[in-house]
Short mmCIF file of C-alpha atoms in Angstrom, two decimals:
data_model
loop_
_atom_site.label_atom_id
_atom_site.label_comp_id
_atom_site.label_asym_id
_atom_site.label_seq_id
_atom_site.Cartn_x
_atom_site.Cartn_y
_atom_site.Cartn_z
CA UNK A 1 98.62 280.96 113.67
CA UNK A 2 99.93 278.03 115.68
CA UNK A 3 102.10 279.04 118.79
CA UNK A 4 105.70 277.75 119.03
CA UNK A 5 106.62 275.95 122.23
CA UNK A 6 109.74 277.04 124.04
CA UNK A 7 112.14 275.29 126.35
CA UNK A 8 113.24 271.55 126.54
CA UNK A 9 111.20 269.13 124.45
CA UNK A 10 111.34 265.32 125.05
CA UNK A 11 113.23 264.94 121.78
CA UNK A 12 115.91 267.21 123.16
CA UNK A 13 116.25 265.28 126.43
CA UNK A 14 116.42 261.96 124.42
CA UNK A 15 119.20 263.36 122.00
CA UNK A 16 121.35 264.70 125.00
CA UNK A 17 121.08 261.15 126.78
CA UNK A 18 122.16 259.32 123.56
CA UNK A 19 124.95 261.90 122.94
CA UNK A 20 126.20 261.30 126.51
CA UNK A 21 126.01 257.39 126.26
CA UNK A 22 127.86 257.36 122.95
CA UNK A 23 130.68 259.86 124.40
CA UNK A 24 130.90 257.65 127.48
CA UNK A 25 131.31 254.56 125.58
CA UNK A 26 134.06 256.21 123.21
CA UNK A 27 135.78 257.39 126.33
CA UNK A 28 135.70 253.88 127.86
CA UNK A 29 137.00 252.23 124.48
CA UNK A 30 140.04 254.88 124.08
CA UNK A 31 141.13 254.62 127.82
CA UNK A 32 140.54 250.88 128.80
CA UNK A 33 143.83 249.10 129.76
CA UNK A 34 145.15 247.41 126.56
CA UNK A 35 146.88 244.76 128.78
CA UNK A 36 143.65 243.22 129.93
CA UNK A 37 144.07 240.47 127.25
CA UNK A 38 147.19 238.48 126.88
CA UNK A 39 148.52 238.08 123.29
CA UNK A 40 147.91 234.64 121.49
CA UNK A 41 145.38 232.15 120.24
CA UNK A 42 143.64 229.91 122.68
CA UNK A 43 145.71 227.14 123.71
CA UNK A 44 144.28 223.52 123.09
CA UNK A 45 145.61 220.82 125.48
CA UNK A 46 144.27 218.03 123.32
CA UNK A 47 146.01 219.48 120.30
CA UNK A 48 149.21 219.84 121.98
CA UNK A 49 149.12 216.25 123.20
CA UNK A 50 148.50 215.01 119.85
CA UNK A 51 150.89 217.09 117.83
CA UNK A 52 153.15 219.51 119.91
CA UNK A 53 155.40 219.85 116.76
CA UNK A 54 152.62 221.31 114.79
CA UNK A 55 152.14 224.14 117.48
CA UNK A 56 155.90 225.12 117.35
CA UNK A 57 156.52 228.87 116.64
CA UNK A 58 152.93 229.76 117.71
CA UNK A 59 151.91 232.16 120.44
CA UNK A 60 148.93 230.81 122.63
CA UNK A 61 147.11 231.76 125.81
CA UNK A 62 147.10 229.06 128.30
CA UNK A 63 145.43 228.71 131.67
CA UNK A 64 146.41 226.20 134.29
CA UNK A 65 147.40 225.27 137.78
CA UNK A 66 151.07 225.15 138.66
CA UNK A 67 151.75 221.39 139.80
CA UNK A 68 155.36 221.56 140.63
CA UNK A 69 158.73 223.36 139.86
CA UNK A 70 160.96 220.86 137.89
CA UNK A 71 164.28 223.05 137.56
CA UNK A 72 165.82 226.20 138.22
CA UNK A 73 168.22 227.32 135.73
CA UNK A 74 171.63 228.94 136.18
CA UNK A 75 170.23 232.16 134.25
CA UNK A 76 167.37 232.40 136.76
CA UNK A 77 164.71 230.86 134.65
CA UNK A 78 162.31 228.25 136.08
CA UNK A 79 160.71 225.15 134.64
CA UNK A 80 157.38 224.33 135.82
CA UNK A 81 154.87 221.56 135.38
CA UNK A 82 151.48 223.18 134.59
CA UNK A 83 148.20 221.13 134.62
CA UNK A 84 145.95 222.44 131.70
CA UNK A 85 142.25 221.19 131.72
CA UNK A 86 141.52 219.71 128.54
CA UNK A 87 137.95 220.41 126.83
CA UNK A 88 135.79 217.39 127.12
CA UNK A 89 138.36 215.51 129.28
CA UNK A 90 138.16 215.00 133.09
CA UNK A 91 141.89 214.66 133.54
CA UNK A 92 143.98 217.61 133.13
CA UNK A 93 147.35 217.46 130.83
CA UNK A 94 150.71 218.41 132.59
CA UNK A 95 152.81 220.76 130.32
CA UNK A 96 156.29 222.13 130.68
CA UNK A 97 156.53 225.84 130.95
CA UNK A 98 159.87 227.79 131.25
CA UNK A 99 159.38 231.16 132.98
CA UNK A 100 162.31 233.32 132.17
CA UNK A 101 164.13 235.43 134.67
CA UNK A 102 163.00 238.54 133.18
CA UNK A 103 159.46 237.63 134.29
CA UNK A 104 159.50 238.55 138.19
CA UNK A 105 156.50 236.79 139.62
CA UNK A 106 155.86 234.96 142.71
CA UNK A 107 154.81 231.55 141.44
CA UNK A 108 153.70 228.85 143.96
CA UNK A 109 152.57 225.21 143.41
CA UNK A 110 148.67 225.14 143.44
CA UNK A 111 148.23 228.65 141.88
CA UNK A 112 146.22 229.05 138.72
CA UNK A 113 147.97 231.28 136.10
CA UNK A 114 146.85 232.72 132.58
CA UNK A 115 149.98 233.00 130.38
CA UNK A 116 151.03 234.25 126.99
CA UNK A 117 153.37 231.41 125.93
CA UNK A 118 155.60 230.76 122.73
CA UNK A 119 156.02 226.94 121.88
CA UNK A 120 159.56 226.73 121.22
CA UNK A 121 161.26 224.14 118.88
CA UNK A 122 161.33 221.42 121.49
CA UNK A 123 157.69 221.78 122.18
CA UNK A 124 158.24 223.48 125.53
CA UNK A 125 156.05 226.41 126.43
CA UNK A 126 158.12 229.63 126.87
CA UNK A 127 156.07 232.20 129.08
CA UNK A 128 156.14 235.69 127.65
CA UNK A 129 153.63 237.25 130.08
CA UNK A 130 151.61 235.90 133.01
CA UNK A 131 149.00 236.94 135.51
CA UNK A 132 147.21 234.94 138.22
CA UNK A 133 143.75 233.71 137.37
#
């Protein structure tokens, strides 16, 4: 008659490690910060340059460098010129971005930002959310 082994077997150890890995991955997935990504589709500077009207009403994520502040509105909003790098082109495209007063951010010329924007009816980008890149 064969004798049964008692104690931990290599298969038990492998199963425990696999279980812990799956549990840790599930915990990370459920608790990660949902604000890691901004809402919107990737912004295409070349498409905007060709047809800004076709992008109206869409929400996009744009990354660029603040070139200068153009206006300060009576409601506290600010209009900036933001240089957005074009894919396949060496020269960045300046686009107008309005940052409303409800977004309280220290925006300085030369800083790079990632913004979730809505393209309004005039083709101007309206910032909905932003963060420094």
